[in-house]
PDB file of C-alpha atoms and ligand atoms in Angstrom:
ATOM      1  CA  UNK A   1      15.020   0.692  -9.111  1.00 68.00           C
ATOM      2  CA  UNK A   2      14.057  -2.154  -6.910  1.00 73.00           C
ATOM      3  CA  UNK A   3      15.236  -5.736  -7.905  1.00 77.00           C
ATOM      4  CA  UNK A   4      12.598  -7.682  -5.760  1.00 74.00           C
ATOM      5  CA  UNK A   5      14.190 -11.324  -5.840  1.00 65.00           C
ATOM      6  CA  UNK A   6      12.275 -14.216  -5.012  1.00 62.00           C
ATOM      7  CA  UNK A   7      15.522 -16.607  -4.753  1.00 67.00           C
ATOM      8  CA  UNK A   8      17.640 -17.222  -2.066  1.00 72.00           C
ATOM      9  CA  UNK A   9      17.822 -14.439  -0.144  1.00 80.00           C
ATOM     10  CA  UNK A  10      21.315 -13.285   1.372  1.00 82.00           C
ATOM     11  CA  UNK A  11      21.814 -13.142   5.355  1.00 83.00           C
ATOM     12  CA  UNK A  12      22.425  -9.173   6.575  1.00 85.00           C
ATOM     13  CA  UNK A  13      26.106  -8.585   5.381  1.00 88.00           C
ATOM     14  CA  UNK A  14      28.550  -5.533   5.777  1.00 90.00           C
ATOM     15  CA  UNK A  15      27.564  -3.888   2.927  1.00 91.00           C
ATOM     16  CA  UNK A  16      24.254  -3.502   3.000  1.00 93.00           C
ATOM     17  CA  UNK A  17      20.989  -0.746   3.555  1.00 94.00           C
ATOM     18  CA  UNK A  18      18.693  -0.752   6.132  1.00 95.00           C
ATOM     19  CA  UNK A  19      15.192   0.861   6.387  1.00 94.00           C
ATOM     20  CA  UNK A  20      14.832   1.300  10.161  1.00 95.00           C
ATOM     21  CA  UNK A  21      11.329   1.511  11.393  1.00 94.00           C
ATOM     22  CA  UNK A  22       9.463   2.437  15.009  1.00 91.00           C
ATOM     23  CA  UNK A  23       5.619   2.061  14.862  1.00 83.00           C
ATOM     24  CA  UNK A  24       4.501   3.760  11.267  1.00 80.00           C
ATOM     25  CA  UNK A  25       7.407   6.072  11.634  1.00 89.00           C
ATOM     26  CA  UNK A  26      10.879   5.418   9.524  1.00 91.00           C
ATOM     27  CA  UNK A  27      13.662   6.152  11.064  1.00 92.00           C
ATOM     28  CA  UNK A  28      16.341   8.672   9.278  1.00 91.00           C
ATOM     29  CA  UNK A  29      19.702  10.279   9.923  1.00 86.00           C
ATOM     30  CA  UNK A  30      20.179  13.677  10.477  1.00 78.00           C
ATOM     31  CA  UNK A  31      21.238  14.404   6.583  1.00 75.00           C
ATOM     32  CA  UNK A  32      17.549  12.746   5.929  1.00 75.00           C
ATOM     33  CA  UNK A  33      19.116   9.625   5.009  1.00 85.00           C
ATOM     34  CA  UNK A  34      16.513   6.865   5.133  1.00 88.00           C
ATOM     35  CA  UNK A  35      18.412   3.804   3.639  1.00 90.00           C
ATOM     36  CA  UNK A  36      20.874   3.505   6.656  1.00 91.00           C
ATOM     37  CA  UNK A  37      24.050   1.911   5.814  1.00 89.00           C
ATOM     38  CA  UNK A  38      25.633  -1.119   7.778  1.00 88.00           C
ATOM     39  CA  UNK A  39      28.046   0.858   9.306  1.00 85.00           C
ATOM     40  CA  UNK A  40      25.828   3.675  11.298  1.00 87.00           C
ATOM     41  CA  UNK A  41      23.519   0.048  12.236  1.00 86.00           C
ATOM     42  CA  UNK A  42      23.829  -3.127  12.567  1.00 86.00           C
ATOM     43  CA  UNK A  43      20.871  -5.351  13.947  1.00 86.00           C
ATOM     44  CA  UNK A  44      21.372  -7.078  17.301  1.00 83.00           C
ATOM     45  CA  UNK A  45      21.023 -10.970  17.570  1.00 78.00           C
ATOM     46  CA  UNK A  46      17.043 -10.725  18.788  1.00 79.00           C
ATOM     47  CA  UNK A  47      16.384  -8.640  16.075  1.00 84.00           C
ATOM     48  CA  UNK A  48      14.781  -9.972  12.587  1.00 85.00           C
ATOM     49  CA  UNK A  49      16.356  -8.322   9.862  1.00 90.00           C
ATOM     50  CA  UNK A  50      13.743  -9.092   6.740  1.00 91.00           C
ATOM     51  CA  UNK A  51      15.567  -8.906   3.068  1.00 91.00           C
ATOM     52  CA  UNK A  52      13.453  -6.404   1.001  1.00 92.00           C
ATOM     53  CA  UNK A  53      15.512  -6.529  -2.426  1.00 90.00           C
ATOM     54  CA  UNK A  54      18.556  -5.130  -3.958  1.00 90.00           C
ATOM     55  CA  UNK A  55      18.210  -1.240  -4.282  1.00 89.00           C
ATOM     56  CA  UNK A  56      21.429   0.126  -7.033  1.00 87.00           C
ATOM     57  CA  UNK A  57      23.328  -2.889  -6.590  1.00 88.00           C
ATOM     58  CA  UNK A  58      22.514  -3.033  -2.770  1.00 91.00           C
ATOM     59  CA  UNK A  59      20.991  -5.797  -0.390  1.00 92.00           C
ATOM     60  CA  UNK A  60      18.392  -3.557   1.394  1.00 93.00           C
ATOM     61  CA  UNK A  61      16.704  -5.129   4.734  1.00 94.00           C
ATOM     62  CA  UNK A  62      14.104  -3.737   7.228  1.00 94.00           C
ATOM     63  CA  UNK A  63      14.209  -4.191  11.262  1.00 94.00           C
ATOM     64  CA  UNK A  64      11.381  -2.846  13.250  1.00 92.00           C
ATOM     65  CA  UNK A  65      12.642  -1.102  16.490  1.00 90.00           C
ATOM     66  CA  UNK A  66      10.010  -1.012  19.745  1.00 87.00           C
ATOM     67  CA  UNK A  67      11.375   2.143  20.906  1.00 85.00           C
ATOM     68  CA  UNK A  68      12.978   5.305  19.248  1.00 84.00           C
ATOM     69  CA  UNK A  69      16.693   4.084  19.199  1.00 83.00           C
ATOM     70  CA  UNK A  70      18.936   7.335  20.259  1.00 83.00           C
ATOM     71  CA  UNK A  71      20.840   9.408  17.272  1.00 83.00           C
ATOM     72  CA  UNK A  72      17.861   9.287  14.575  1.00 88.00           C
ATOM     73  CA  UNK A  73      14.767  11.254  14.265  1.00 90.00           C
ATOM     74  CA  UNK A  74      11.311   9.379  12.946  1.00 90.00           C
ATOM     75  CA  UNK A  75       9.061  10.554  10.150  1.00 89.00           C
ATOM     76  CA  UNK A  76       5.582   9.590   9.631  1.00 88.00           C
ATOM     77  CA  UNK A  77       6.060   6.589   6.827  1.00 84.00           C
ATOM     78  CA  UNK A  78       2.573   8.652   4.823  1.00 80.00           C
ATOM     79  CA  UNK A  79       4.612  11.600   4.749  1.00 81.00           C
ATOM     80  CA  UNK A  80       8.383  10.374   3.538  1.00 79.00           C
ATOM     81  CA  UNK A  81       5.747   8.426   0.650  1.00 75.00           C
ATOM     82  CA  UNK A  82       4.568  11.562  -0.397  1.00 76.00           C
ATOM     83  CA  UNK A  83       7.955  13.137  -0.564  1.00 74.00           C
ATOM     84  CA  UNK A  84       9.950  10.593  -2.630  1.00 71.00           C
ATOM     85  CA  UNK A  85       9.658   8.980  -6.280  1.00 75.00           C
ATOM     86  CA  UNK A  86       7.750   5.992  -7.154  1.00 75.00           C
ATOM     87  CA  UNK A  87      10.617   3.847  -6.795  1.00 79.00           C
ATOM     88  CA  UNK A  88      11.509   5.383  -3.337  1.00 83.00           C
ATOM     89  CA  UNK A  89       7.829   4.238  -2.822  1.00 82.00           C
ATOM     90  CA  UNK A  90       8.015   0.954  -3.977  1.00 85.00           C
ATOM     91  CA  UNK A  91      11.137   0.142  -1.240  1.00 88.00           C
ATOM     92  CA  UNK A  92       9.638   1.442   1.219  1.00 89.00           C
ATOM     93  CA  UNK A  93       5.866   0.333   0.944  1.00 89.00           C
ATOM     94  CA  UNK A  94       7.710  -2.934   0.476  1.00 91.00           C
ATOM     95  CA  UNK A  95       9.620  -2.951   3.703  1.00 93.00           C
ATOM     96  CA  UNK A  96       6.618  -1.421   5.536  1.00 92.00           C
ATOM     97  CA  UNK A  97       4.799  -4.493   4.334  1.00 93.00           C
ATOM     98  CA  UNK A  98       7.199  -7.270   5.059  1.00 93.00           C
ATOM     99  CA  UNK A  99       8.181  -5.993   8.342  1.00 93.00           C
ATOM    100  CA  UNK A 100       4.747  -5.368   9.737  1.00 92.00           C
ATOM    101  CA  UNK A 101       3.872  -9.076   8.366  1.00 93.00           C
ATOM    102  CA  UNK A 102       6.787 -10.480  10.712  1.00 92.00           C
ATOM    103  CA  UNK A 103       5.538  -8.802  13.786  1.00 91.00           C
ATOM    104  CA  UNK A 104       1.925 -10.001  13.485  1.00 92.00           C
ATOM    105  CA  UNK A 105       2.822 -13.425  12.363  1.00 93.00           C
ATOM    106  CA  UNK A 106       4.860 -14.492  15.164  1.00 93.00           C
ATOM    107  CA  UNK A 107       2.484 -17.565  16.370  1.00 96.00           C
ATOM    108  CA  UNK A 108       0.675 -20.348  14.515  1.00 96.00           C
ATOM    109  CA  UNK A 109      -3.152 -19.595  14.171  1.00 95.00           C
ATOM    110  CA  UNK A 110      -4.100 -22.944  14.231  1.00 97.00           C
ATOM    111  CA  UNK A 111      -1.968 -24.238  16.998  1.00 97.00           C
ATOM    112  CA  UNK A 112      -0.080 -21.437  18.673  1.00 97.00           C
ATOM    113  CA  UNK A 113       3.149 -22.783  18.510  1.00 97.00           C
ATOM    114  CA  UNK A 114       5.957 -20.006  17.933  1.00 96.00           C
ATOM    115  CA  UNK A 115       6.297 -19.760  14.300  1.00 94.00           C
ATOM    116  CA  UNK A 116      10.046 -20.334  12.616  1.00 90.00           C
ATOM    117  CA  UNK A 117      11.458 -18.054  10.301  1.00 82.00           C
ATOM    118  CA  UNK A 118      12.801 -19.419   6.876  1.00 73.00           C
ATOM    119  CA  UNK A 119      14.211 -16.312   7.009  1.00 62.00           C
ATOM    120  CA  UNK A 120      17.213 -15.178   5.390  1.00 61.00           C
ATOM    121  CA  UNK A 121      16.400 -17.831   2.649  1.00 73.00           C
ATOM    122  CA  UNK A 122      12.771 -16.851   1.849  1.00 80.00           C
ATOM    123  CA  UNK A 123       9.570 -14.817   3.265  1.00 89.00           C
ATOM    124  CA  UNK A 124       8.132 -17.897   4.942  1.00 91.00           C
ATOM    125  CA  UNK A 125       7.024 -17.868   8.299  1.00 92.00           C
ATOM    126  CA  UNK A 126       6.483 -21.999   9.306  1.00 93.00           C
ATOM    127  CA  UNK A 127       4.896 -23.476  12.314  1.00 95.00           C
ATOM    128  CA  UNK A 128       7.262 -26.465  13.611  1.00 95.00           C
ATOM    129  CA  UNK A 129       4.440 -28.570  15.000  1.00 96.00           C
ATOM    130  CA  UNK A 130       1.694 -28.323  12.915  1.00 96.00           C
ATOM    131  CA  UNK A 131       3.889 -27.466   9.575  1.00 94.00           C
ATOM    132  CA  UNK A 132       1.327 -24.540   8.926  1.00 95.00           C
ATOM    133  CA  UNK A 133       2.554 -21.763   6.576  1.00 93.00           C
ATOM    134  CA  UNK A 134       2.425 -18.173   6.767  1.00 92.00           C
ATOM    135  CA  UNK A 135       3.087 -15.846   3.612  1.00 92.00           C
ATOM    136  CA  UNK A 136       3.250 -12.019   3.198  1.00 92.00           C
ATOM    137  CA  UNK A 137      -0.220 -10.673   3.526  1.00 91.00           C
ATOM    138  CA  UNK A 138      -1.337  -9.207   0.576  1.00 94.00           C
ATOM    139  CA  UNK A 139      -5.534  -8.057   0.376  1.00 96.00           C
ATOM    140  CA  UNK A 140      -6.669  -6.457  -2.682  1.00 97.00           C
ATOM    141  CA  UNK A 141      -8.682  -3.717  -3.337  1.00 98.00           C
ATOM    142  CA  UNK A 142     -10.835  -2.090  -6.333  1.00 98.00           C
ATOM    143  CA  UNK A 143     -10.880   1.658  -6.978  1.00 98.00           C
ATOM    144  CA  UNK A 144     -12.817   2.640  -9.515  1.00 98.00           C
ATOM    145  CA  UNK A 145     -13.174   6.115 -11.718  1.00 97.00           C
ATOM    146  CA  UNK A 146     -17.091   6.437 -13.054  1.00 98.00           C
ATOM    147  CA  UNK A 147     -18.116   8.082 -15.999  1.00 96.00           C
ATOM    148  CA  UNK A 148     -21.235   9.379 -17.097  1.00 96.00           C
ATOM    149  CA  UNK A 149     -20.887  11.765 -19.955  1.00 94.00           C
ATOM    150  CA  UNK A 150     -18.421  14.518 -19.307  1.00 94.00           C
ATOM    151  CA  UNK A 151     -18.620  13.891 -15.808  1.00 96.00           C
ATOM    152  CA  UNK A 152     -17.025  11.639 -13.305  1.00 97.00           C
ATOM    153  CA  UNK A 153     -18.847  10.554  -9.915  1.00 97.00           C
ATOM    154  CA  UNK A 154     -16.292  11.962  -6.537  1.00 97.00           C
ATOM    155  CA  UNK A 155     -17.639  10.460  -3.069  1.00 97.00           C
ATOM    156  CA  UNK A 156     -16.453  11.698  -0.013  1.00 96.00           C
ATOM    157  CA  UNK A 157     -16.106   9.128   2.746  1.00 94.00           C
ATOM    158  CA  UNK A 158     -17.704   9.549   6.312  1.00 94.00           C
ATOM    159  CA  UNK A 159     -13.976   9.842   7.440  1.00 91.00           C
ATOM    160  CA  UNK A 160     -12.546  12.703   5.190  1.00 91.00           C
ATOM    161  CA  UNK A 161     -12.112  15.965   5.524  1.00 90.00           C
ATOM    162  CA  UNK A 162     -15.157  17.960   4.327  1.00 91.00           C
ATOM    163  CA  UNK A 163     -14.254  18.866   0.732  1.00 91.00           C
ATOM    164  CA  UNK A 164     -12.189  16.151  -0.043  1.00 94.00           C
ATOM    165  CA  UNK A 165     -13.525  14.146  -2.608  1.00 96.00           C
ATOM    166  CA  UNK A 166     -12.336  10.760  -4.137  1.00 96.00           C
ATOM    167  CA  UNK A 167     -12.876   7.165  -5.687  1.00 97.00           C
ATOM    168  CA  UNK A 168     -15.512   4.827  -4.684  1.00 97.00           C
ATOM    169  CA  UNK A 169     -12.856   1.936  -3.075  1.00 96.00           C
ATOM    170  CA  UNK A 170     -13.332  -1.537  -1.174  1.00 96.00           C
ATOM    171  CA  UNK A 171     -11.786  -4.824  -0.009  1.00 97.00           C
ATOM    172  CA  UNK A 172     -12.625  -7.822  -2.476  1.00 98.00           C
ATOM    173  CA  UNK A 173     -14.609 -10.249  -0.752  1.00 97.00           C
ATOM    174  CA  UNK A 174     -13.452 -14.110  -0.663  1.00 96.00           C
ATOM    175  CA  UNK A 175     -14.990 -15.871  -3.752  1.00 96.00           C
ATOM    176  CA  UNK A 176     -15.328 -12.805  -5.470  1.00 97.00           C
ATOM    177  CA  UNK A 177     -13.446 -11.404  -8.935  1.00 97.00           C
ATOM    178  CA  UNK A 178     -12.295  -8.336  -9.130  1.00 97.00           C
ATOM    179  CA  UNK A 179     -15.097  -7.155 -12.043  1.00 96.00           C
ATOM    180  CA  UNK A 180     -17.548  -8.599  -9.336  1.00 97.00           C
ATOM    181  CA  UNK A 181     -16.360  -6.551  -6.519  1.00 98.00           C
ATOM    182  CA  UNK A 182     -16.452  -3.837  -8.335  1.00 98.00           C
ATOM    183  CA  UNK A 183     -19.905  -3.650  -9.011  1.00 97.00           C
ATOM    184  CA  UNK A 184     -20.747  -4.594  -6.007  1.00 97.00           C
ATOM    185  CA  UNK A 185     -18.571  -1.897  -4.030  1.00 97.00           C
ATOM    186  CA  UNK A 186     -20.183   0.583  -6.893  1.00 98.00           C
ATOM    187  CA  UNK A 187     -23.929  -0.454  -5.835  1.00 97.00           C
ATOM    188  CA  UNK A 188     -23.263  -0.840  -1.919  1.00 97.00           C
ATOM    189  CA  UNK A 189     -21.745   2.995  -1.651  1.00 97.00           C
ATOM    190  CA  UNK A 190     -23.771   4.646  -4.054  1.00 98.00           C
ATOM    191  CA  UNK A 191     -26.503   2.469  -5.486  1.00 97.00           C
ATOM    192  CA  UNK A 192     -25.598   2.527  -9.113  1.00 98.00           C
ATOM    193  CA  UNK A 193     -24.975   0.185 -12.330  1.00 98.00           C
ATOM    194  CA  UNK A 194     -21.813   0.363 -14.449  1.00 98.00           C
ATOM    195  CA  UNK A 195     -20.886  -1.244 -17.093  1.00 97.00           C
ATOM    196  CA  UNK A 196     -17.751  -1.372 -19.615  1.00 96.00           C
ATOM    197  CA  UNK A 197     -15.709  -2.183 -16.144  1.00 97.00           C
ATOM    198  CA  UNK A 198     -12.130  -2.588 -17.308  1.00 96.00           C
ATOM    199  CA  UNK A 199      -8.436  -2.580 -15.825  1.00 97.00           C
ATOM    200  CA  UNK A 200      -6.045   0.111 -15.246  1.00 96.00           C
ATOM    201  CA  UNK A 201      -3.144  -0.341 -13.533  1.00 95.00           C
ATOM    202  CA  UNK A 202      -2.355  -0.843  -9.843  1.00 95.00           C
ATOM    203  CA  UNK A 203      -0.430  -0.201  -6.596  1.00 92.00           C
ATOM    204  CA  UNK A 204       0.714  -1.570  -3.348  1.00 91.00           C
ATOM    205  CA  UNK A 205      -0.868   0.395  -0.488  1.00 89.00           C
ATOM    206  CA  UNK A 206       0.991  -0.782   2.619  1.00 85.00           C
ATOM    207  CA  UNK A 207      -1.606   0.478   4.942  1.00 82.00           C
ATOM    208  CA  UNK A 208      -1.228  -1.650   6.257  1.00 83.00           C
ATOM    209  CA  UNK A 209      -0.917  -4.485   3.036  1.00 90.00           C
ATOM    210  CA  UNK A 210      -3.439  -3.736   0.192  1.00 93.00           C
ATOM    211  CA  UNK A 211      -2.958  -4.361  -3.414  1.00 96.00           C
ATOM    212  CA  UNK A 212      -4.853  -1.487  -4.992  1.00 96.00           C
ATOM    213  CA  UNK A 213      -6.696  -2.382  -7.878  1.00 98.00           C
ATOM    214  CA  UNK A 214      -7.356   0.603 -10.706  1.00 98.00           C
ATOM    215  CA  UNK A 215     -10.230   0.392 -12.955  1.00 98.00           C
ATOM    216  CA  UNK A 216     -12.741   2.709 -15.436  1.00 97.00           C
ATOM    217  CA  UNK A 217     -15.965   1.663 -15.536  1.00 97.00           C
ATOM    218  CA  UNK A 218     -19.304   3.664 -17.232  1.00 97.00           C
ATOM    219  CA  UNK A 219     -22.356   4.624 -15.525  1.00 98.00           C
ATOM    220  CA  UNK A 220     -25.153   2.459 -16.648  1.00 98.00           C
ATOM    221  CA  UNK A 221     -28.323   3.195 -14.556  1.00 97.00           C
ATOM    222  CA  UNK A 222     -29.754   4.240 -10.889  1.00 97.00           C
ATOM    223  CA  UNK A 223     -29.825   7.695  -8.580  1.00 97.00           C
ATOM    224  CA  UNK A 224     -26.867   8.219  -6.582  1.00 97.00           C
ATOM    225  CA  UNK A 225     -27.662   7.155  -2.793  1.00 97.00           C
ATOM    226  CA  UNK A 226     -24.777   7.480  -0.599  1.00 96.00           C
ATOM    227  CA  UNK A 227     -24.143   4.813   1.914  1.00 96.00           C
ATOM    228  CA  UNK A 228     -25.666   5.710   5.509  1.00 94.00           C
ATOM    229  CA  UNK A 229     -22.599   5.519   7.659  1.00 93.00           C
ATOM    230  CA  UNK A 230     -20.224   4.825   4.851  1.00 94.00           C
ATOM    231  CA  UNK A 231     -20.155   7.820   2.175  1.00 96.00           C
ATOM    232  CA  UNK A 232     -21.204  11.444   3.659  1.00 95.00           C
ATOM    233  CA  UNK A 233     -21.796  12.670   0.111  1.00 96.00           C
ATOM    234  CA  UNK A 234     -21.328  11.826  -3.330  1.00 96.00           C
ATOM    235  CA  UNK A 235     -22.289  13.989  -6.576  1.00 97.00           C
ATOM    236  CA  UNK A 236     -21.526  14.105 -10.622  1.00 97.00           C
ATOM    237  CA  UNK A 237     -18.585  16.557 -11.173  1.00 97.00           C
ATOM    238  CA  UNK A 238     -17.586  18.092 -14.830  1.00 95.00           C
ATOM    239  CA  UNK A 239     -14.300  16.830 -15.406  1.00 93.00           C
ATOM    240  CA  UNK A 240     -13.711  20.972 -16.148  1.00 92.00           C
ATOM    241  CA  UNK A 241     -14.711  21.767 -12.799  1.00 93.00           C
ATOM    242  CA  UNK A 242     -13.953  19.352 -10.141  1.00 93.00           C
ATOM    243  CA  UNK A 243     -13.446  20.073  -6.024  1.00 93.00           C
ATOM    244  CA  UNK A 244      -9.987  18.674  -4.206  1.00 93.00           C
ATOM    245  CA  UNK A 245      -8.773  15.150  -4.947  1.00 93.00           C
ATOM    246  CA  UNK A 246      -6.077  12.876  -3.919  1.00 91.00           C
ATOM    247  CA  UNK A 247      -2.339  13.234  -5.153  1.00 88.00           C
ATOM    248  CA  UNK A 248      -1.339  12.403  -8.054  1.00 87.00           C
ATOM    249  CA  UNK A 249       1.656   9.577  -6.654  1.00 84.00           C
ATOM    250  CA  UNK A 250      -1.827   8.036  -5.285  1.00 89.00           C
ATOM    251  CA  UNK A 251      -3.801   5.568  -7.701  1.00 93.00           C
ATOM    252  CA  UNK A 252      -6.689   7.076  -6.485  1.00 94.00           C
ATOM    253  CA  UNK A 253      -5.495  10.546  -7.641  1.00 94.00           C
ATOM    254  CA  UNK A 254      -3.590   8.889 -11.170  1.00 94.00           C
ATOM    255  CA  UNK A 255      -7.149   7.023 -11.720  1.00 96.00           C
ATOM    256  CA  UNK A 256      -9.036  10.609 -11.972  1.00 96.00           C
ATOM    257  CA  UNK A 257      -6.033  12.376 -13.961  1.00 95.00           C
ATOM    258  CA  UNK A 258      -6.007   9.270 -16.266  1.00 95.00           C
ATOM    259  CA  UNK A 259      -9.983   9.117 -16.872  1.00 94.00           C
ATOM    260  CA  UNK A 260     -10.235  13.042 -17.780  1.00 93.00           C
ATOM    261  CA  UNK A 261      -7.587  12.476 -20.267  1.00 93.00           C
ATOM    262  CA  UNK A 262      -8.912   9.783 -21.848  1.00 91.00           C
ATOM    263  CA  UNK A 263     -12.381  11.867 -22.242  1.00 89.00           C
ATOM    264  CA  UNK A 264     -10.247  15.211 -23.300  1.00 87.00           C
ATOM    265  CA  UNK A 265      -9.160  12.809 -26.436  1.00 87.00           C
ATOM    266  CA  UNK A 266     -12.449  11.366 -26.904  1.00 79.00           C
ATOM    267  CA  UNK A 267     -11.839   8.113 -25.129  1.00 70.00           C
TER     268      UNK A 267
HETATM  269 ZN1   ZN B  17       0.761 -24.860  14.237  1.00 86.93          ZN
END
């Protein structure tokens, strides 16, 4: 399990992990090893090693590499997700998140000024001229499961594969709540009402830093009418005879598996 820590956080040290990452890609060792020990790496003086949390009793940091460093091979970060357990995910959405943070964060956007690190004591980027302070990124998003009867309402994005169906799913807005963005997502892809909108559960995304956002909500009123340019198509499925959807370690796929049970016990 993944011990976040918000304290002081330690400098790199002899015994800890490292999550190694090039582009999307993480790095592993040839015994598919991705939590690298010190010994097999240690990070060179321009590199910024960024504290993730303590994995089993373990410090665990991420460094970001430019090139493909000799004696690992690189798997697509999407694909190691998909392979591991939720708290595999956590660690390594986590890391994804923090590390691509300190790469795009590396100047003042009011000034320009090189930014300085608070790092190892906290994940604080600060500008030394203008005192301006840069955080983690973190942008949330709703995705909602719709119910009207024994149905639930699948969309298929204009950038899925045909036959892929999922959750209606947006950025919130700044200003908005989350109840508010998710009627408003709801009417803007398919031009319906809900109603009874209400909280799920959630999950980081590190795609590259959503919060996912999980909610039910019930169909109230309106023909469906698919976004032009947004949703190819979008239908009422039987919860007994629905096409492809997402994953289950996905919200997205959890939100649909939770929903039919709930209306399989009369929820
Ligand atoms: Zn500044």
């Amino acid at each position: 399990m993944l011990e976040i820590g918000t304290l002081a956080h330690p400098a790199p040290h002899q015994d800890a992990l490292y999550i190694l990452l090039h582009r999307n890609r993480v790095l592993i060792e040839k015994d598919q090893r991705f939590l690298i020990p010190f010994t097999h790496f240690q990070p060179h003086a321009k590199m910024n090693a960024v504290y993730c949390g303590e994995w089993k009793g373990q410090d665990v940091f991420v460094c970001r590499f430019e090139s493909l460093p000799k004696g690992f091979e690189e798997i697509d970060l999407r694909e190691l997700l998909f392979l591991q357990d939720a708290d595999h995910y956590l660690i390594l959405s986590r890391a994804h998140q923090l590390s691509t943070w300190d790469r795009d964060h590396q100047f003042c956007g009011r000034c320009g000024t090189p930014m300085t690190d608070k790092f190892p004591t906290e994940h604080t980027k600060i500008c030394p001229k203008c005192t301006l302070r840069h955080y983690p990124r973190i942008s949330p998003c709703v995705i909602i499961s719709i119910r009207k009867g024994d149905q639930i309402l699948l969309a298929r994005g204009i950038h899925a594969p045909k036959g892929k169906f999922s959750n209606i799913a947006g950025f919130v807005e700044a200003g908005e709540s989350l109840e508010h963005a998710v009627a408003r997502e709801i009417r803007e892809e398919v031009g319906i009402e809900v109603t009874n909108i209400r909280y799920t559960e959630s999950q980081p995304w590190s795609f590259p830093h959503q919060l996912m956002v999980g909610f039910f909500a019930d169909y109230l009123s309106g023909e469906i009418t698919p976004a032009p340019g947004e949703i190819d198509e979008a239908d009422w499925y039987h919860i007994n005879d629905l096409p492809h959807t997402p994953n289950p370690i996905t919200i997205s796929g959890q939100l649909i598996l939770k929903h039919i049970e709930n209306m399989k016990n009369g929820g």
